[in-house]
PDB file of C-alpha atoms in Angstrom:
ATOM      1  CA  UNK O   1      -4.290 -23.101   6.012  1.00 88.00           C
ATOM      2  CA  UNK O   2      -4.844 -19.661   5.502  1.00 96.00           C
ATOM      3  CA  UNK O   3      -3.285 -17.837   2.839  1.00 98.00           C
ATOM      4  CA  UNK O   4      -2.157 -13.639   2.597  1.00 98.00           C
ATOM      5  CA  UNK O   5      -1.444 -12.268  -0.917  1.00 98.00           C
ATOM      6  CA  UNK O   6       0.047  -8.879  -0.598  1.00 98.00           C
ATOM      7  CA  UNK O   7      -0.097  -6.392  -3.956  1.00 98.00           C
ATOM      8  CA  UNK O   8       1.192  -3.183  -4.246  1.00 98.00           C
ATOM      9  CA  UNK O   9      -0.763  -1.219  -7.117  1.00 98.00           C
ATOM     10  CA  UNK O  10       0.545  -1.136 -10.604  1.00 97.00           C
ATOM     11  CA  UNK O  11       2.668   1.923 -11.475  1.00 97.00           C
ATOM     12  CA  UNK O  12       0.589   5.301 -10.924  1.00 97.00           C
ATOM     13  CA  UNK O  13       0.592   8.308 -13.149  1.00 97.00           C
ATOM     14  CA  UNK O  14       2.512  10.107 -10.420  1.00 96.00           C
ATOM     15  CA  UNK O  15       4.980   7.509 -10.092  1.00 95.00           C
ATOM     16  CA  UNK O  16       5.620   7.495 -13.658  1.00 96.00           C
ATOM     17  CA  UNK O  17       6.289  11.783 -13.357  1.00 95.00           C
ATOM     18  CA  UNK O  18       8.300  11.252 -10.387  1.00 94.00           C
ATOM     19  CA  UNK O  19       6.502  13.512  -7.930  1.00 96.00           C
ATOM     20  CA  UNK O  20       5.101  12.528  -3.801  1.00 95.00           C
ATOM     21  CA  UNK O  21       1.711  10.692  -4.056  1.00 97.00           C
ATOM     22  CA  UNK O  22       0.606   9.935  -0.528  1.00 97.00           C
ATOM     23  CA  UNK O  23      -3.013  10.341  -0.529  1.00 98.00           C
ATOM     24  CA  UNK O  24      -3.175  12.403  -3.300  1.00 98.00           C
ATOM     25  CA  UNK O  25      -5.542  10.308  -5.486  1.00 97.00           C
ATOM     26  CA  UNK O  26      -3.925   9.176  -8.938  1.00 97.00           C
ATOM     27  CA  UNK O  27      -4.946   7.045 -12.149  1.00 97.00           C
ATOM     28  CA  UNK O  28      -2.736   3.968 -13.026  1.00 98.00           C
ATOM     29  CA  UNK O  29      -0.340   4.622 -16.139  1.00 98.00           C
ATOM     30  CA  UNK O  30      -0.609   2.182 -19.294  1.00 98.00           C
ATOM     31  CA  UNK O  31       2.330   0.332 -17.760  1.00 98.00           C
ATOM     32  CA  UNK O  32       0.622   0.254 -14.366  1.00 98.00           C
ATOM     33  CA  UNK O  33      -2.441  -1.411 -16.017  1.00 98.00           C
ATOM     34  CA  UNK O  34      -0.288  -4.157 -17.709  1.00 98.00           C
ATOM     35  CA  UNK O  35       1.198  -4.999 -14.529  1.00 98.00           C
ATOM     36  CA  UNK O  36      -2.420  -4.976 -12.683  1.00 98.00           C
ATOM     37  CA  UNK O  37      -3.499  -7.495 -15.956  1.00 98.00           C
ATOM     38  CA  UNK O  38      -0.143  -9.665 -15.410  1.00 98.00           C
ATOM     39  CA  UNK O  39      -0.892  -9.798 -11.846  1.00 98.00           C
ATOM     40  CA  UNK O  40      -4.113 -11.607 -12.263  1.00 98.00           C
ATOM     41  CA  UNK O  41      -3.226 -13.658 -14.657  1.00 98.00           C
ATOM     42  CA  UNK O  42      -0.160 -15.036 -12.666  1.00 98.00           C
ATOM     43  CA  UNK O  43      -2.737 -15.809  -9.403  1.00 98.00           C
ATOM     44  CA  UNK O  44      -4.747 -18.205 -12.339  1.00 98.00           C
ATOM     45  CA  UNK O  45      -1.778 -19.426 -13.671  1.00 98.00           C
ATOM     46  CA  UNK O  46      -0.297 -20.846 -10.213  1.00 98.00           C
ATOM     47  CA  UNK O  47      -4.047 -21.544  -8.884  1.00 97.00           C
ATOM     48  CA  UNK O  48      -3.690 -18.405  -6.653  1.00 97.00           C
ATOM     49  CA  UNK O  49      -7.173 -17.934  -6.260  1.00 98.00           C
ATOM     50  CA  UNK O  50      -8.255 -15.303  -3.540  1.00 98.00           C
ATOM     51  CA  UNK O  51     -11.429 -15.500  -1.507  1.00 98.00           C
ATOM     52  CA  UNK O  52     -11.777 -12.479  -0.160  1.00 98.00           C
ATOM     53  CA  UNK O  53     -10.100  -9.144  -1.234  1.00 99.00           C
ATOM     54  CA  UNK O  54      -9.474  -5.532   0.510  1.00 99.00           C
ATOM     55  CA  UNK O  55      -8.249  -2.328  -0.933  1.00 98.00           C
ATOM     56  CA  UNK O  56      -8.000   1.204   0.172  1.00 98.00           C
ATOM     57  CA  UNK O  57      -9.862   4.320  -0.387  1.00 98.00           C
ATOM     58  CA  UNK O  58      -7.470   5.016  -3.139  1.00 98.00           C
ATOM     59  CA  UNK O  59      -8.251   4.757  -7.197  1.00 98.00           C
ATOM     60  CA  UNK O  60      -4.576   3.399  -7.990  1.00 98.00           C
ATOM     61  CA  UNK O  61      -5.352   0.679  -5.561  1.00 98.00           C
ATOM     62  CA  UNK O  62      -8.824   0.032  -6.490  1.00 98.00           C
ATOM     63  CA  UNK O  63      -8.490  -0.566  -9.855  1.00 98.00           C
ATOM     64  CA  UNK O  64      -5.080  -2.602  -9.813  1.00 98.00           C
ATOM     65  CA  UNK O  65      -7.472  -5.128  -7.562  1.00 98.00           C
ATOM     66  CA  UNK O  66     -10.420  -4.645  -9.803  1.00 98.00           C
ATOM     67  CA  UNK O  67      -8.062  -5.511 -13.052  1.00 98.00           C
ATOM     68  CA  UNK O  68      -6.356  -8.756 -11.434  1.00 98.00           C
ATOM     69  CA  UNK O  69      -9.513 -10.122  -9.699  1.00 98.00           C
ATOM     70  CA  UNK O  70     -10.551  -9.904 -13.645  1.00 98.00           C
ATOM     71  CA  UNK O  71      -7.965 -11.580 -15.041  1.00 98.00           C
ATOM     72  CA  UNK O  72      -8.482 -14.325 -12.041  1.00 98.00           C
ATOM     73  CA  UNK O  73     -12.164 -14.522 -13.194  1.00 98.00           C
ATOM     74  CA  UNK O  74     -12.476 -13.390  -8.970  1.00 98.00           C
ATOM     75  CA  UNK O  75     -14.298 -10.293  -9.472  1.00 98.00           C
ATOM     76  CA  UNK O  76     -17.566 -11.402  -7.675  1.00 98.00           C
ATOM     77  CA  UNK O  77     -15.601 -12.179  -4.339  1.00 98.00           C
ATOM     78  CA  UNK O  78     -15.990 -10.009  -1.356  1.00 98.00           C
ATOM     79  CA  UNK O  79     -14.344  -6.849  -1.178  1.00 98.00           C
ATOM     80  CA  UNK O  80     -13.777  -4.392   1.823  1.00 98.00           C
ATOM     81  CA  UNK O  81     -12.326  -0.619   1.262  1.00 98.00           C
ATOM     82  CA  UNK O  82     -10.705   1.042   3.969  1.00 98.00           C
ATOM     83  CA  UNK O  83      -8.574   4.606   4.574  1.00 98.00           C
ATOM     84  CA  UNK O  84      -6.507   3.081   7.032  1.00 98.00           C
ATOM     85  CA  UNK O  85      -5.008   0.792   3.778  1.00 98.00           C
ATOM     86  CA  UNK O  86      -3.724   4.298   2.229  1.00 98.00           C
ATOM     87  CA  UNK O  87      -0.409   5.220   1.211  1.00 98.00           C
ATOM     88  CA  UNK O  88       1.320   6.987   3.989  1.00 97.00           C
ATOM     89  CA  UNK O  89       0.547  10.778   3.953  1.00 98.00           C
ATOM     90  CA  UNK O  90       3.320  12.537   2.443  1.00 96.00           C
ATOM     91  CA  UNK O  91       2.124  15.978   3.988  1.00 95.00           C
ATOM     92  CA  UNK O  92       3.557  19.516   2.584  1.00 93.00           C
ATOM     93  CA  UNK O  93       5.514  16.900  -0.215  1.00 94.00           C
ATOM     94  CA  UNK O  94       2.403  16.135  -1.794  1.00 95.00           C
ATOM     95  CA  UNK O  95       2.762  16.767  -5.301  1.00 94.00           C
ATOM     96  CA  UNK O  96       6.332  18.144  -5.451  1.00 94.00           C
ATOM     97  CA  UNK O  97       8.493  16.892  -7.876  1.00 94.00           C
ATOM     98  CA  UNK O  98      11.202  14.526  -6.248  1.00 92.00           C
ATOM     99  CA  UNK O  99      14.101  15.630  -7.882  1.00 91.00           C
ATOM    100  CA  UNK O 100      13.555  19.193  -7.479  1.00 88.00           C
ATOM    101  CA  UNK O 101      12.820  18.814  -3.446  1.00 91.00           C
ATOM    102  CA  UNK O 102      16.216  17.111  -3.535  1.00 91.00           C
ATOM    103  CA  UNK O 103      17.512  20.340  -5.226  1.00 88.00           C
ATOM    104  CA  UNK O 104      15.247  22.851  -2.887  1.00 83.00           C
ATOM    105  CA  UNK O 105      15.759  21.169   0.432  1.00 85.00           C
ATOM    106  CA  UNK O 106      19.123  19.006  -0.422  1.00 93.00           C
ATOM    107  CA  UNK O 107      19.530  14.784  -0.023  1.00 92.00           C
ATOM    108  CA  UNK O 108      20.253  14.168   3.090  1.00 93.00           C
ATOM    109  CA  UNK O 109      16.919  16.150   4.439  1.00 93.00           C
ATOM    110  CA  UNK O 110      14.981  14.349   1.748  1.00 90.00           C
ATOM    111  CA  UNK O 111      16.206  10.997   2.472  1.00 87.00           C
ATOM    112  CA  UNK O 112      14.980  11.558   6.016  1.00 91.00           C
ATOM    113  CA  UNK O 113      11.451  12.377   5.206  1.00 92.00           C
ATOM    114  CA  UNK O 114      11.604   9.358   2.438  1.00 86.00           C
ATOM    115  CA  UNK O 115      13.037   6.856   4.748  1.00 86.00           C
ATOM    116  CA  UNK O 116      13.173   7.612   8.191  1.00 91.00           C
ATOM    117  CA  UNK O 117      10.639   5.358  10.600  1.00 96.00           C
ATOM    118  CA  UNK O 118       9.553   8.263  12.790  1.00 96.00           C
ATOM    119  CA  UNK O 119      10.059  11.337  11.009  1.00 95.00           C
ATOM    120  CA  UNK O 120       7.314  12.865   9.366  1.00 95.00           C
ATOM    121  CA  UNK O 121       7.117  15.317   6.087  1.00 95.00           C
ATOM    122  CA  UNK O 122       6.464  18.919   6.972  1.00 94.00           C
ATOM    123  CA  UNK O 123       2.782  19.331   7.729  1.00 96.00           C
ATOM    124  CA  UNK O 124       0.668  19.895   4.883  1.00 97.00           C
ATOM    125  CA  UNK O 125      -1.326  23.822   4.734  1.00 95.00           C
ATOM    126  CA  UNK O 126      -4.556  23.444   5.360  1.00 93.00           C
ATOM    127  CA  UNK O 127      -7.204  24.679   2.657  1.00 95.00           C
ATOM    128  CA  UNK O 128      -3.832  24.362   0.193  1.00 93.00           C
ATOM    129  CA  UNK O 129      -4.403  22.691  -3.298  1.00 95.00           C
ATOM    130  CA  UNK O 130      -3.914  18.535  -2.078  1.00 97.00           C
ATOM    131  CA  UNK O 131      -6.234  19.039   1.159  1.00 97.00           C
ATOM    132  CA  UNK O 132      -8.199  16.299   1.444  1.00 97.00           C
ATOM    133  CA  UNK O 133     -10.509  17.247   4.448  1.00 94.00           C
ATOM    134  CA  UNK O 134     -13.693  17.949   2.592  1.00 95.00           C
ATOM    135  CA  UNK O 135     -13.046  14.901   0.378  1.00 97.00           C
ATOM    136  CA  UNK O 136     -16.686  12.946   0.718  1.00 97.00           C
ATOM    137  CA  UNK O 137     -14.658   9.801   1.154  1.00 97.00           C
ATOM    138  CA  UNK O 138     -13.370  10.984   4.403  1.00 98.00           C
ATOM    139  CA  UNK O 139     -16.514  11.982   5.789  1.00 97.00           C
ATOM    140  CA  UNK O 140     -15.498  11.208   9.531  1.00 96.00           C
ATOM    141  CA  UNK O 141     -11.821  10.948   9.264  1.00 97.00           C
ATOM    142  CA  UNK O 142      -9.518  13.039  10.620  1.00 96.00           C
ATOM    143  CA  UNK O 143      -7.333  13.162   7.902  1.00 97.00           C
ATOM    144  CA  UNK O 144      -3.337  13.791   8.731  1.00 97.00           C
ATOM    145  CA  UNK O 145      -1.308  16.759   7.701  1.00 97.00           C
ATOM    146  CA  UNK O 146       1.971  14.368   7.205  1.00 97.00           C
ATOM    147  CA  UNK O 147       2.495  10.715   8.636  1.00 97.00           C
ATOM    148  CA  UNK O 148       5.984   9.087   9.525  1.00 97.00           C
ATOM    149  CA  UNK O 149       6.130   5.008   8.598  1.00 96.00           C
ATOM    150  CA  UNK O 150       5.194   4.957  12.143  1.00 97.00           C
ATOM    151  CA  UNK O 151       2.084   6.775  11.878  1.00 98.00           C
ATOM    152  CA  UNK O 152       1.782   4.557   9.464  1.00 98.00           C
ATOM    153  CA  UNK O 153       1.844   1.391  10.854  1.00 98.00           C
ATOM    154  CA  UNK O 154      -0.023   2.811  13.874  1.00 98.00           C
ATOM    155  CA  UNK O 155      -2.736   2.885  11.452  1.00 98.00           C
ATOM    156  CA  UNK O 156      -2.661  -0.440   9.301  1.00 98.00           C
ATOM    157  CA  UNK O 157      -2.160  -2.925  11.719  1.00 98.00           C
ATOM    158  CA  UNK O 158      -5.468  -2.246  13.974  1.00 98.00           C
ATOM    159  CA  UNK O 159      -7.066  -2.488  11.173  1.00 98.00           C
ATOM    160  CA  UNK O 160      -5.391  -5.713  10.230  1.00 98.00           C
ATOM    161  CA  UNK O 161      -5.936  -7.350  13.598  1.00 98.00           C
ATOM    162  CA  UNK O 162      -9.696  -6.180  13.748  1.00 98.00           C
ATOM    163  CA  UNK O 163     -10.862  -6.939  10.462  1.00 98.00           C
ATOM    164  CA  UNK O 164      -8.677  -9.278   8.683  1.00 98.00           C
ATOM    165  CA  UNK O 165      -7.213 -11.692  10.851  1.00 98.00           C
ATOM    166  CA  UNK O 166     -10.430 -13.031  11.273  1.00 98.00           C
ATOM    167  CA  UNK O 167     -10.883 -12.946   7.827  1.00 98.00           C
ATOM    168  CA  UNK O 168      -7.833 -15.343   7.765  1.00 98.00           C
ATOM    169  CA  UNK O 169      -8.728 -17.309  10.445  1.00 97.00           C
ATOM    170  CA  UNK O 170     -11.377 -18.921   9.061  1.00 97.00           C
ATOM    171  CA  UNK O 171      -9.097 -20.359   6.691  1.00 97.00           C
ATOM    172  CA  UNK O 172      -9.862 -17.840   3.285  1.00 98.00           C
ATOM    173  CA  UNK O 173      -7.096 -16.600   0.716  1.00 98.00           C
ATOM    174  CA  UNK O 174      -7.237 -12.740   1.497  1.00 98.00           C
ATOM    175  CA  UNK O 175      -5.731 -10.513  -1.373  1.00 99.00           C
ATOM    176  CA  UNK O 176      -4.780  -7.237  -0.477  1.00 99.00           C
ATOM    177  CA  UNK O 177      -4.155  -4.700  -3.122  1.00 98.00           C
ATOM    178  CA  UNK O 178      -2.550  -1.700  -1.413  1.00 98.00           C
ATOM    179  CA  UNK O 179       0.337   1.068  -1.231  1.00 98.00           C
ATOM    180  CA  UNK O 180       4.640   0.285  -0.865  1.00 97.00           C
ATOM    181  CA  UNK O 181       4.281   2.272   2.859  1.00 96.00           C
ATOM    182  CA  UNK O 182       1.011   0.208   4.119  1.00 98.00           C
ATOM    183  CA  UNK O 183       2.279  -2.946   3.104  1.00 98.00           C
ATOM    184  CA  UNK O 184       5.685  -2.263   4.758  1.00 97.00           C
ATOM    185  CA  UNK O 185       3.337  -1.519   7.481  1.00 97.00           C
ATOM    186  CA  UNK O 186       1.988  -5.636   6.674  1.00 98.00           C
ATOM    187  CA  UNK O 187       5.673  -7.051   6.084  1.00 98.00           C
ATOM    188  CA  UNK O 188       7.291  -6.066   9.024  1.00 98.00           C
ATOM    189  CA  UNK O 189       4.324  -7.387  11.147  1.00 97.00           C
ATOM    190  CA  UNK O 190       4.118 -10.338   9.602  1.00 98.00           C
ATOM    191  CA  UNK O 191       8.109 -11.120   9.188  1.00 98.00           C
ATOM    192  CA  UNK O 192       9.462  -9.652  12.402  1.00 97.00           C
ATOM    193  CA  UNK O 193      11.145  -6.641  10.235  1.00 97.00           C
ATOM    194  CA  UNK O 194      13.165  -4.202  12.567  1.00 97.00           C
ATOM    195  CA  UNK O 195      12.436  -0.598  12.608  1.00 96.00           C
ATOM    196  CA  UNK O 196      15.610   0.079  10.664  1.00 92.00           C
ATOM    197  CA  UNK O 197      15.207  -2.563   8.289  1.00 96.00           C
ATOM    198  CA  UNK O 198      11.961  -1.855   7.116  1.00 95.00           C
ATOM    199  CA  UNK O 199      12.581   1.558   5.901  1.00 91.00           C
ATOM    200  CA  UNK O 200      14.829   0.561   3.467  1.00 91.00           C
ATOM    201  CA  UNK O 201      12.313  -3.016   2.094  1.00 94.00           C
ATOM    202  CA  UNK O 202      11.457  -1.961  -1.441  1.00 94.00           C
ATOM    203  CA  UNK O 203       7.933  -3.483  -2.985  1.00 96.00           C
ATOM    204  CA  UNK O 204       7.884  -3.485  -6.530  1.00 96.00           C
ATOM    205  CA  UNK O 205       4.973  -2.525  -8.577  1.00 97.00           C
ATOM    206  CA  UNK O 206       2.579  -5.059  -9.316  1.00 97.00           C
ATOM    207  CA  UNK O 207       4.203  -8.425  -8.056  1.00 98.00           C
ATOM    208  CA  UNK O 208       1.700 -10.714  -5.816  1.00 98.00           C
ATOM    209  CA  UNK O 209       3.356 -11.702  -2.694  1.00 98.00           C
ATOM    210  CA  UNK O 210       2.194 -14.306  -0.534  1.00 98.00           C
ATOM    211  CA  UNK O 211       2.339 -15.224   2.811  1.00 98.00           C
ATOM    212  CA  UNK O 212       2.000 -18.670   4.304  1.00 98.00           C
ATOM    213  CA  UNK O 213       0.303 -18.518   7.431  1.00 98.00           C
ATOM    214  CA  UNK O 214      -0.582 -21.021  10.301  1.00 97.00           C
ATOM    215  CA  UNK O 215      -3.495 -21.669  12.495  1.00 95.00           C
ATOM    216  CA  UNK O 216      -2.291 -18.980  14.292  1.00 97.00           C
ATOM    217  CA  UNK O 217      -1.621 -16.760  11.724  1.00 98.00           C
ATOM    218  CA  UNK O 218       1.950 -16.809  12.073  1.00 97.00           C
ATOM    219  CA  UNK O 219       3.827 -16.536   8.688  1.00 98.00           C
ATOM    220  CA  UNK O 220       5.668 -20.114   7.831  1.00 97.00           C
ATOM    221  CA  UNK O 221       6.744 -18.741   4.437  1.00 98.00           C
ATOM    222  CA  UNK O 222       6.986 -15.747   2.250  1.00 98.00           C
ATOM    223  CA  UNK O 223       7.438 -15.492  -1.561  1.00 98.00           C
ATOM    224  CA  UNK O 224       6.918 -13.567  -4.769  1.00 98.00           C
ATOM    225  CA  UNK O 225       4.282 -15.319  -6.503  1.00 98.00           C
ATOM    226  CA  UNK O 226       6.525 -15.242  -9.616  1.00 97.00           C
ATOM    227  CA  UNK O 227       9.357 -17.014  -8.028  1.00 96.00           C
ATOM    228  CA  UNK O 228       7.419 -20.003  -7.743  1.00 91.00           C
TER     229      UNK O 228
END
């Protein structure tokens, strides 16, 4: 049967200094490589072993794959990098220290742009300091000026159906090593998650979960690796 393992990258240098990431691109923190290392290791120790892996365009989720495929001893398996597997864009937020938009702009309004499904960050200035439309790795994209979890989601799960579902389907262990927003994106396909619900799902850092799936690639079961 196929098998989904679901990773959200180790903590990030910018999670560690409490500021918005999005698709700002970030190193992992000493603790964020730990957990990357403790990842792996878990996926050897309960005979985890993926098959096939994807990531996105983004270093923090690059190299938490890179470090548990290594720990796995899976680094030689297939892997496939794609934008649409980015954190959610966090728009004109990019780079602002949390706690002192909560001061600027007050709770409430931040806890909208945090957690509401459809409402996006102001747009980010073009040409300003976290643009990202001349990045090389874009080349092509039209990169967004602020994305909602629905914008979101309107992005990952093409992308899932198109080129990992038939991954799946031919019966591989997929590992996906990702962002908390894009795998919401993945959770509340895959376990019927309502619109309201899913805002407030929290992903930890770092722990494997895996999905159960049948020939149809509908989920039977859902777990944290370490609970098991």
């Amino acid at each position: 049967m196929p098998r989904l393992i679901l990773i959200r990258h180790g903590q990030s240098e910018w999670n560690l200094a409490n500021r918005f990431t999005g698709w700002w691109d970030v190193g992992l923190t000493d603790k964020g490589i730990a957990e990357a290392q403790a990842a792996g290791r878990l996926l050897a120790e309960k005979g985890m072993l993926p098959t096939v892996a994807f990531t996105s365009y983004q270093t923090r989720a690059i190299k938490t794959l890179c470090l548990a495929l290594e720990q796995c001893d899976r680094l030689w398996i297939p892997e496939h990098k794609d934008w649409r597997l980015n954190e959610r864009h966090y728009g004109g937020l990019t780079g602002l220290d949390k706690q002192q938009t909560r001061d600027r702009h007050g709770d409430e309004q931040v806890h909208i742009w945090r957690r509401s499904f459809d409402t996006p960050p102001p747009p980010l200035e073009k040409g300003s300091e976290f643009d990202l439309s001349s990045d090389p790795r874009y080349a092509g994209v039209e990169v967004p000026d602020s994305e909602s979890l629905k914008d979101t989601i309107a992005r990952v799960l093409p992308y899932y159906r198109d080129a990992i579902e038939s991954v799946l389907r031919q019966g591989e262990t997929v590992i996906i090593s990702a962002h908390g927003n894009s795998l919401r994106a993945l959770v509340k396909h895959l376990s019927g998650i309502s619109d309201d619900e899913i805002t407030g799902l929290e992903i930890p850092t770092g722990q494997p979960i895996v999905y159960e799936l049948d020939d149809d690639l509908a989920a039977t079961d859902r777990y944290y690796l370490s609970e098991r």
